Amino acid sequence: MEEYKGLTDNELIARLKKYNISHGPLVGTTRKLYEKKVYEYEK
Amino acid sequence: SQKCQNFVSEPMGNKPITAVDGIDEELGAKLAAKGFDKAYILLGQFLLLKKECAAFQNWLKSSFDASSSEAEQ
Amino acid sequence: SQKCQNFVSEPMGNKPITAVDGIDEELGAKLAAKGFDKAYILLGQFLLLKKECAAFQNWLKSSFDASSSEAEQ
């Protein structure tokens, strides 16, 4: 999970879009949730 | 529940976080400690998550240790 | 403005970000690219900023290069 913290917002959004994961904006209170979604998808 | 009915019967205005059905004093304190001290701020988070219930519930559980039933309520 | 009157005359529902007064196609595209593609999501951010106008305007300006007048509108 740690590696996802290092992704820029754009990089994380790109992965969310690539995996067709529905998402809202990446702000302080939502970012971690979307990191977890990408992590779970890739796992 | 009665708490839910009370909450939805009028605009939430400046109601505290504990006015939200499913949020007791303990969970409310954890939310408030992170800035979510008012019901309307929690609404803001829900809107930011594009009103997706599952995402919102997951966020409550992973960030504040809410139980599944608390998160659903 | 007429745009503002149109926007506040009814619930925002699922209106696009460009329905918000002060947000033109260019600014709307920047906001949408970061996930703020609907008016209600922008409302979410405003609520999360505890409805503080100055903070909200500063956020629009620093994150999306909105001008002062766009941010105020």
PDB file of C-alpha atoms in Angstrom:
ATOM      1  CA  MET A   1       0.000   0.000   0.000  1.00  0.00           C
ATOM      2  CA  GLU A   2       2.913   2.333   0.712  1.00  0.00           C
ATOM      3  CA  GLU A   3       3.865   2.687  -2.941  1.00  0.00           C
ATOM      4  CA  TYR A   4       0.501   4.248  -3.728  1.00  0.00           C
ATOM      5  CA  LYS A   5       1.182   7.145  -1.403  1.00  0.00           C
ATOM      6  CA  GLY A   6       4.027   8.099  -3.699  1.00  0.00           C
ATOM      7  CA  LEU A   7       1.784   8.353  -6.749  1.00  0.00           C
ATOM      8  CA  THR A   8       0.810  11.832  -7.845  1.00  0.00           C
ATOM      9  CA  ASP A   9      -2.905  12.590  -8.025  1.00  0.00           C
ATOM     10  CA  ASN A  10      -2.757  12.388 -11.813  1.00  0.00           C
ATOM     11  CA  GLU A  11      -1.023   9.017 -11.695  1.00  0.00           C
ATOM     12  CA  LEU A  12      -3.588   7.657  -9.271  1.00  0.00           C
ATOM     13  CA  ILE A  13      -6.469   9.011 -11.357  1.00  0.00           C
ATOM     14  CA  ALA A  14      -4.922   7.414 -14.433  1.00  0.00           C
ATOM     15  CA  ARG A  15      -4.913   4.024 -12.715  1.00  0.00           C
ATOM     16  CA  LEU A  16      -8.472   4.462 -11.498  1.00  0.00           C
ATOM     17  CA  LYS A  17      -9.569   5.238 -15.026  1.00  0.00           C
ATOM     18  CA  LYS A  18      -7.501   2.402 -16.487  1.00  0.00           C
ATOM     19  CA  TYR A  19      -9.194  -0.069 -14.157  1.00  0.00           C
ATOM     20  CA  ASN A  20     -12.602   1.504 -14.676  1.00  0.00           C
ATOM     21  CA  ILE A  21     -12.930   2.193 -10.977  1.00  0.00           C
ATOM     22  CA  SER A  22     -15.604   4.772 -10.329  1.00  0.00           C
ATOM     23  CA  HIS A  23     -14.159   7.661  -8.384  1.00  0.00           C
ATOM     24  CA  GLY A  24     -14.713  11.182  -7.239  1.00  0.00           C
ATOM     25  CA  PRO A  25     -12.024  13.814  -6.811  1.00  0.00           C
ATOM     26  CA  LEU A  26      -8.830  13.083  -4.943  1.00  0.00           C
ATOM     27  CA  VAL A  27      -8.780  15.335  -1.928  1.00  0.00           C
ATOM     28  CA  GLY A  28      -7.336  14.878   1.530  1.00  0.00           C
ATOM     29  CA  THR A  29     -10.281  12.910   2.814  1.00  0.00           C
ATOM     30  CA  THR A  30     -10.789  10.667  -0.216  1.00  0.00           C
ATOM     31  CA  ARG A  31      -7.309   9.861  -1.455  1.00  0.00           C
ATOM     32  CA  LYS A  32      -6.612   6.977   0.900  1.00  0.00           C
ATOM     33  CA  LEU A  33      -9.847   5.269  -0.069  1.00  0.00           C
ATOM     34  CA  TYR A  34      -8.907   5.380  -3.743  1.00  0.00           C
ATOM     35  CA  GLU A  35      -5.354   4.200  -3.039  1.00  0.00           C
ATOM     36  CA  LYS A  36      -6.919   1.208  -1.316  1.00  0.00           C
ATOM     37  CA  LYS A  37      -9.242   0.538  -4.270  1.00  0.00           C
ATOM     38  CA  VAL A  38      -6.329   0.500  -6.704  1.00  0.00           C
ATOM     39  CA  TYR A  39      -4.282  -1.639  -4.342  1.00  0.00           C
ATOM     40  CA  GLU A  40      -7.110  -4.172  -4.002  1.00  0.00           C
ATOM     41  CA  TYR A  41      -7.659  -4.242  -7.758  1.00  0.00           C
ATOM     42  CA  GLU A  42      -3.989  -4.823  -8.514  1.00  0.00           C
ATOM     43  CA  LYS A  43      -3.722  -7.429  -5.779  1.00  0.00           C
TER      44      LYS A  43
ATOM     45  CA  SER B   1     -35.382   4.531  13.641  1.00  0.00           C
ATOM     46  CA  GLN B   2     -36.699   7.516  15.574  1.00  0.00           C
ATOM     47  CA  LYS B   3     -33.274   9.110  15.355  1.00  0.00           C
ATOM     48  CA  CYS B   4     -33.321   8.785  11.574  1.00  0.00           C
ATOM     49  CA  GLN B   5     -36.832  10.174  11.343  1.00  0.00           C
ATOM     50  CA  ASN B   6     -35.860  13.149  13.502  1.00  0.00           C
ATOM     51  CA  PHE B   7     -32.844  13.787  11.322  1.00  0.00           C
ATOM     52  CA  VAL B   8     -34.643  13.726   7.989  1.00  0.00           C
ATOM     53  CA  SER B   9     -37.708  15.622   9.202  1.00  0.00           C
ATOM     54  CA  GLU B  10     -35.986  18.994   8.821  1.00  0.00           C
ATOM     55  CA  PRO B  11     -32.928  20.582   7.170  1.00  0.00           C
ATOM     56  CA  MET B  12     -29.787  19.429   8.980  1.00  0.00           C
ATOM     57  CA  GLY B  13     -28.589  22.975   9.464  1.00  0.00           C
ATOM     58  CA  ASN B  14     -25.827  23.036  12.031  1.00  0.00           C
ATOM     59  CA  LYS B  15     -26.719  19.776  13.774  1.00  0.00           C
ATOM     60  CA  PRO B  16     -23.818  17.952  15.428  1.00  0.00           C
ATOM     61  CA  ILE B  17     -22.366  14.796  13.954  1.00  0.00           C
ATOM     62  CA  THR B  18     -24.064  12.705  16.628  1.00  0.00           C
ATOM     63  CA  ALA B  19     -27.455  13.722  15.261  1.00  0.00           C
ATOM     64  CA  VAL B  20     -26.781  11.414  12.316  1.00  0.00           C
ATOM     65  CA  ASP B  21     -28.382   7.999  12.639  1.00  0.00           C
ATOM     66  CA  GLY B  22     -25.737   5.360  13.255  1.00  0.00           C
ATOM     67  CA  ILE B  23     -23.320   7.771  14.894  1.00  0.00           C
ATOM     68  CA  ASP B  24     -23.144   7.454  18.660  1.00  0.00           C
ATOM     69  CA  GLU B  25     -20.988   9.465  21.086  1.00  0.00           C
ATOM     70  CA  GLU B  26     -17.952   7.232  20.601  1.00  0.00           C
ATOM     71  CA  LEU B  27     -17.973   7.260  16.818  1.00  0.00           C
ATOM     72  CA  GLY B  28     -18.960  10.910  16.858  1.00  0.00           C
ATOM     73  CA  ALA B  29     -15.912  11.778  18.936  1.00  0.00           C
ATOM     74  CA  LYS B  30     -13.590  10.025  16.471  1.00  0.00           C
ATOM     75  CA  LEU B  31     -15.202  11.852  13.546  1.00  0.00           C
ATOM     76  CA  ALA B  32     -15.109  15.180  15.338  1.00  0.00           C
ATOM     77  CA  ALA B  33     -11.430  14.719  16.175  1.00  0.00           C
ATOM     78  CA  LYS B  34     -10.756  14.602  12.426  1.00  0.00           C
ATOM     79  CA  GLY B  35     -12.851  17.666  11.698  1.00  0.00           C
ATOM     80  CA  PHE B  36     -16.180  15.986  11.008  1.00  0.00           C
ATOM     81  CA  ASP B  37     -17.993  17.609  13.908  1.00  0.00           C
ATOM     82  CA  LYS B  38     -21.117  18.623  12.031  1.00  0.00           C
ATOM     83  CA  ALA B  39     -23.581  16.577  10.024  1.00  0.00           C
ATOM     84  CA  TYR B  40     -23.214  18.833   6.992  1.00  0.00           C
ATOM     85  CA  ILE B  41     -19.483  18.134   6.781  1.00  0.00           C
ATOM     86  CA  LEU B  42     -20.228  14.412   6.610  1.00  0.00           C
ATOM     87  CA  LEU B  43     -22.662  15.209   3.828  1.00  0.00           C
ATOM     88  CA  GLY B  44     -19.819  16.983   2.051  1.00  0.00           C
ATOM     89  CA  GLN B  45     -17.720  13.828   2.205  1.00  0.00           C
ATOM     90  CA  PHE B  46     -20.619  11.770   0.856  1.00  0.00           C
ATOM     91  CA  LEU B  47     -20.990  14.162  -2.076  1.00  0.00           C
ATOM     92  CA  LEU B  48     -17.243  14.035  -2.758  1.00  0.00           C
ATOM     93  CA  LEU B  49     -17.555  10.271  -2.966  1.00  0.00           C
ATOM     94  CA  LYS B  50     -20.144  10.851  -5.680  1.00  0.00           C
ATOM     95  CA  LYS B  51     -22.922   9.679  -3.400  1.00  0.00           C
ATOM     96  CA  GLU B  52     -21.689   6.093  -3.685  1.00  0.00           C
ATOM     97  CA  CYS B  53     -22.975   4.293  -0.608  1.00  0.00           C
ATOM     98  CA  ALA B  54     -20.442   1.465  -0.666  1.00  0.00           C
ATOM     99  CA  ALA B  55     -17.488   3.864  -0.943  1.00  0.00           C
ATOM    100  CA  PHE B  56     -18.897   6.035   1.831  1.00  0.00           C
ATOM    101  CA  GLN B  57     -19.435   3.063   4.129  1.00  0.00           C
ATOM    102  CA  ASN B  58     -15.929   1.730   3.385  1.00  0.00           C
ATOM    103  CA  TRP B  59     -14.482   5.117   4.228  1.00  0.00           C
ATOM    104  CA  LEU B  60     -16.340   5.244   7.550  1.00  0.00           C
ATOM    105  CA  LYS B  61     -15.168   1.750   8.439  1.00  0.00           C
ATOM    106  CA  SER B  62     -11.534   2.104   7.400  1.00  0.00           C
ATOM    107  CA  SER B  63     -11.031   5.653   8.709  1.00  0.00           C
ATOM    108  CA  PHE B  64     -13.061   5.554  11.903  1.00  0.00           C
ATOM    109  CA  ASP B  65     -13.548   1.893  12.750  1.00  0.00           C
ATOM    110  CA  ALA B  66     -17.277   2.180  12.241  1.00  0.00           C
ATOM    111  CA  SER B  67     -19.019  -1.176  12.292  1.00  0.00           C
ATOM    112  CA  SER B  68     -20.885  -2.367   9.223  1.00  0.00           C
ATOM    113  CA  SER B  69     -24.242  -1.614  10.805  1.00  0.00           C
ATOM    114  CA  GLU B  70     -23.157   1.868  11.904  1.00  0.00           C
ATOM    115  CA  ALA B  71     -21.867   2.598   8.435  1.00  0.00           C
ATOM    116  CA  GLU B  72     -25.068   1.359   6.804  1.00  0.00           C
ATOM    117  CA  GLN B  73     -27.295   3.328   9.174  1.00  0.00           C
TER     118      GLN B  73
ATOM    119  CA  SER C   1     -26.453  37.050 -13.224  1.00  0.00           C
ATOM    120  CA  GLN C   2     -28.967  35.056 -15.226  1.00  0.00           C
ATOM    121  CA  LYS C   3     -26.738  32.000 -14.889  1.00  0.00           C
ATOM    122  CA  CYS C   4     -26.755  32.345 -11.111  1.00  0.00           C
ATOM    123  CA  GLN C   5     -30.522  32.826 -11.042  1.00  0.00           C
ATOM    124  CA  ASN C   6     -31.011  29.733 -13.191  1.00  0.00           C
ATOM    125  CA  PHE C   7     -28.753  27.732 -10.916  1.00  0.00           C
ATOM    126  CA  VAL C   8     -30.439  28.692  -7.648  1.00  0.00           C
ATOM    127  CA  SER C   9     -33.974  28.496  -8.993  1.00  0.00           C
ATOM    128  CA  GLU C  10     -34.118  24.722  -8.600  1.00  0.00           C
ATOM    129  CA  PRO C  11     -32.264  21.869  -6.855  1.00  0.00           C
ATOM    130  CA  MET C  12     -28.895  21.344  -8.544  1.00  0.00           C
ATOM    131  CA  GLY C  13     -29.555  17.639  -9.035  1.00  0.00           C
ATOM    132  CA  ASN C  14     -27.060  16.233 -11.510  1.00  0.00           C
ATOM    133  CA  LYS C  15     -26.192  19.527 -13.228  1.00  0.00           C
ATOM    134  CA  PRO C  16     -22.718  19.690 -14.747  1.00  0.00           C
ATOM    135  CA  ILE C  17     -19.968  21.778 -13.173  1.00  0.00           C
ATOM    136  CA  THR C  18     -20.345  24.411 -15.882  1.00  0.00           C
ATOM    137  CA  ALA C  19     -23.859  25.168 -14.646  1.00  0.00           C
ATOM    138  CA  VAL C  20     -22.276  26.882 -11.647  1.00  0.00           C
ATOM    139  CA  ASP C  21     -22.013  30.646 -11.972  1.00  0.00           C
ATOM    140  CA  GLY C  22     -18.395  31.674 -12.455  1.00  0.00           C
ATOM    141  CA  ILE C  23     -17.389  28.389 -14.050  1.00  0.00           C
ATOM    142  CA  ASP C  24     -16.940  28.563 -17.788  1.00  0.00           C
ATOM    143  CA  GLU C  25     -15.940  25.763 -20.183  1.00  0.00           C
ATOM    144  CA  GLU C  26     -12.219  26.251 -19.556  1.00  0.00           C
ATOM    145  CA  LEU C  27     -12.396  26.243 -15.775  1.00  0.00           C
ATOM    146  CA  GLY C  28     -15.027  23.519 -15.918  1.00  0.00           C
ATOM    147  CA  ALA C  29     -12.698  21.290 -17.904  1.00  0.00           C
ATOM    148  CA  LYS C  30      -9.922  21.698 -15.332  1.00  0.00           C
ATOM    149  CA  LEU C  31     -12.311  20.881 -12.496  1.00  0.00           C
ATOM    150  CA  ALA C  32     -13.791  17.909 -14.350  1.00  0.00           C
ATOM    151  CA  ALA C  33     -10.324  16.521 -15.070  1.00  0.00           C
ATOM    152  CA  LYS C  34      -9.785  16.307 -11.330  1.00  0.00           C
ATOM    153  CA  GLY C  35     -13.128  14.674 -10.646  1.00  0.00           C
ATOM    154  CA  PHE C  36     -15.260  17.756 -10.037  1.00  0.00           C
ATOM    155  CA  ASP C  37     -17.510  17.195 -13.014  1.00  0.00           C
ATOM    156  CA  LYS C  38     -20.811  17.822 -11.267  1.00  0.00           C
ATOM    157  CA  ALA C  39     -22.052  20.809  -9.318  1.00  0.00           C
ATOM    158  CA  TYR C  40     -22.954  18.688  -6.305  1.00  0.00           C
ATOM    159  CA  ILE C  41     -19.360  17.468  -5.968  1.00  0.00           C
ATOM    160  CA  LEU C  42     -18.188  21.077  -5.754  1.00  0.00           C
ATOM    161  CA  LEU C  43     -20.818  21.604  -3.072  1.00  0.00           C
ATOM    162  CA  GLY C  44     -19.247  18.678  -1.228  1.00  0.00           C
ATOM    163  CA  GLN C  45     -15.884  20.436  -1.231  1.00  0.00           C
ATOM    164  CA  PHE C  46     -17.494  23.647   0.018  1.00  0.00           C
ATOM    165  CA  LEU C  47     -19.124  21.784   2.896  1.00  0.00           C
ATOM    166  CA  LEU C  48     -15.849  20.054   3.726  1.00  0.00           C
ATOM    167  CA  LEU C  49     -14.262  23.494   3.950  1.00  0.00           C
ATOM    168  CA  LYS C  50     -16.898  24.260   6.580  1.00  0.00           C
ATOM    169  CA  LYS C  51     -18.678  26.632   4.234  1.00  0.00           C
ATOM    170  CA  GLU C  52     -15.871  29.161   4.607  1.00  0.00           C
ATOM    171  CA  CYS C  53     -16.032  31.336   1.504  1.00  0.00           C
ATOM    172  CA  ALA C  54     -12.468  32.605   1.701  1.00  0.00           C
ATOM    173  CA  ALA C  55     -11.043  29.097   2.051  1.00  0.00           C
ATOM    174  CA  PHE C  56     -13.197  27.848  -0.804  1.00  0.00           C
ATOM    175  CA  GLN C  57     -12.162  30.705  -3.081  1.00  0.00           C
ATOM    176  CA  ASN C  58      -8.483  30.230  -2.220  1.00  0.00           C
ATOM    177  CA  TRP C  59      -8.777  26.552  -3.009  1.00  0.00           C
ATOM    178  CA  LEU C  60     -10.339  27.285  -6.407  1.00  0.00           C
ATOM    179  CA  LYS C  61      -7.607  29.769  -7.210  1.00  0.00           C
ATOM    180  CA  SER C  62      -4.645  27.723  -6.041  1.00  0.00           C
ATOM    181  CA  SER C  63      -5.849  24.354  -7.360  1.00  0.00           C
ATOM    182  CA  PHE C  64      -7.470  25.391 -10.629  1.00  0.00           C
ATOM    183  CA  ASP C  65      -6.092  28.830 -11.453  1.00  0.00           C
ATOM    184  CA  ALA C  66      -9.525  30.366 -11.075  1.00  0.00           C
ATOM    185  CA  SER C  67      -9.418  34.155 -11.143  1.00  0.00           C
ATOM    186  CA  SER C  68     -10.606  36.125  -8.123  1.00  0.00           C
ATOM    187  CA  SER C  69     -13.838  37.084  -9.853  1.00  0.00           C
ATOM    188  CA  GLU C  70     -14.537  33.506 -10.959  1.00  0.00           C
ATOM    189  CA  ALA C  71     -13.893  32.239  -7.452  1.00  0.00           C
ATOM    190  CA  GLU C  72     -16.163  34.896  -5.939  1.00  0.00           C
ATOM    191  CA  GLN C  73     -18.964  34.243  -8.412  1.00  0.00           C
TER     192      GLN C  73
END
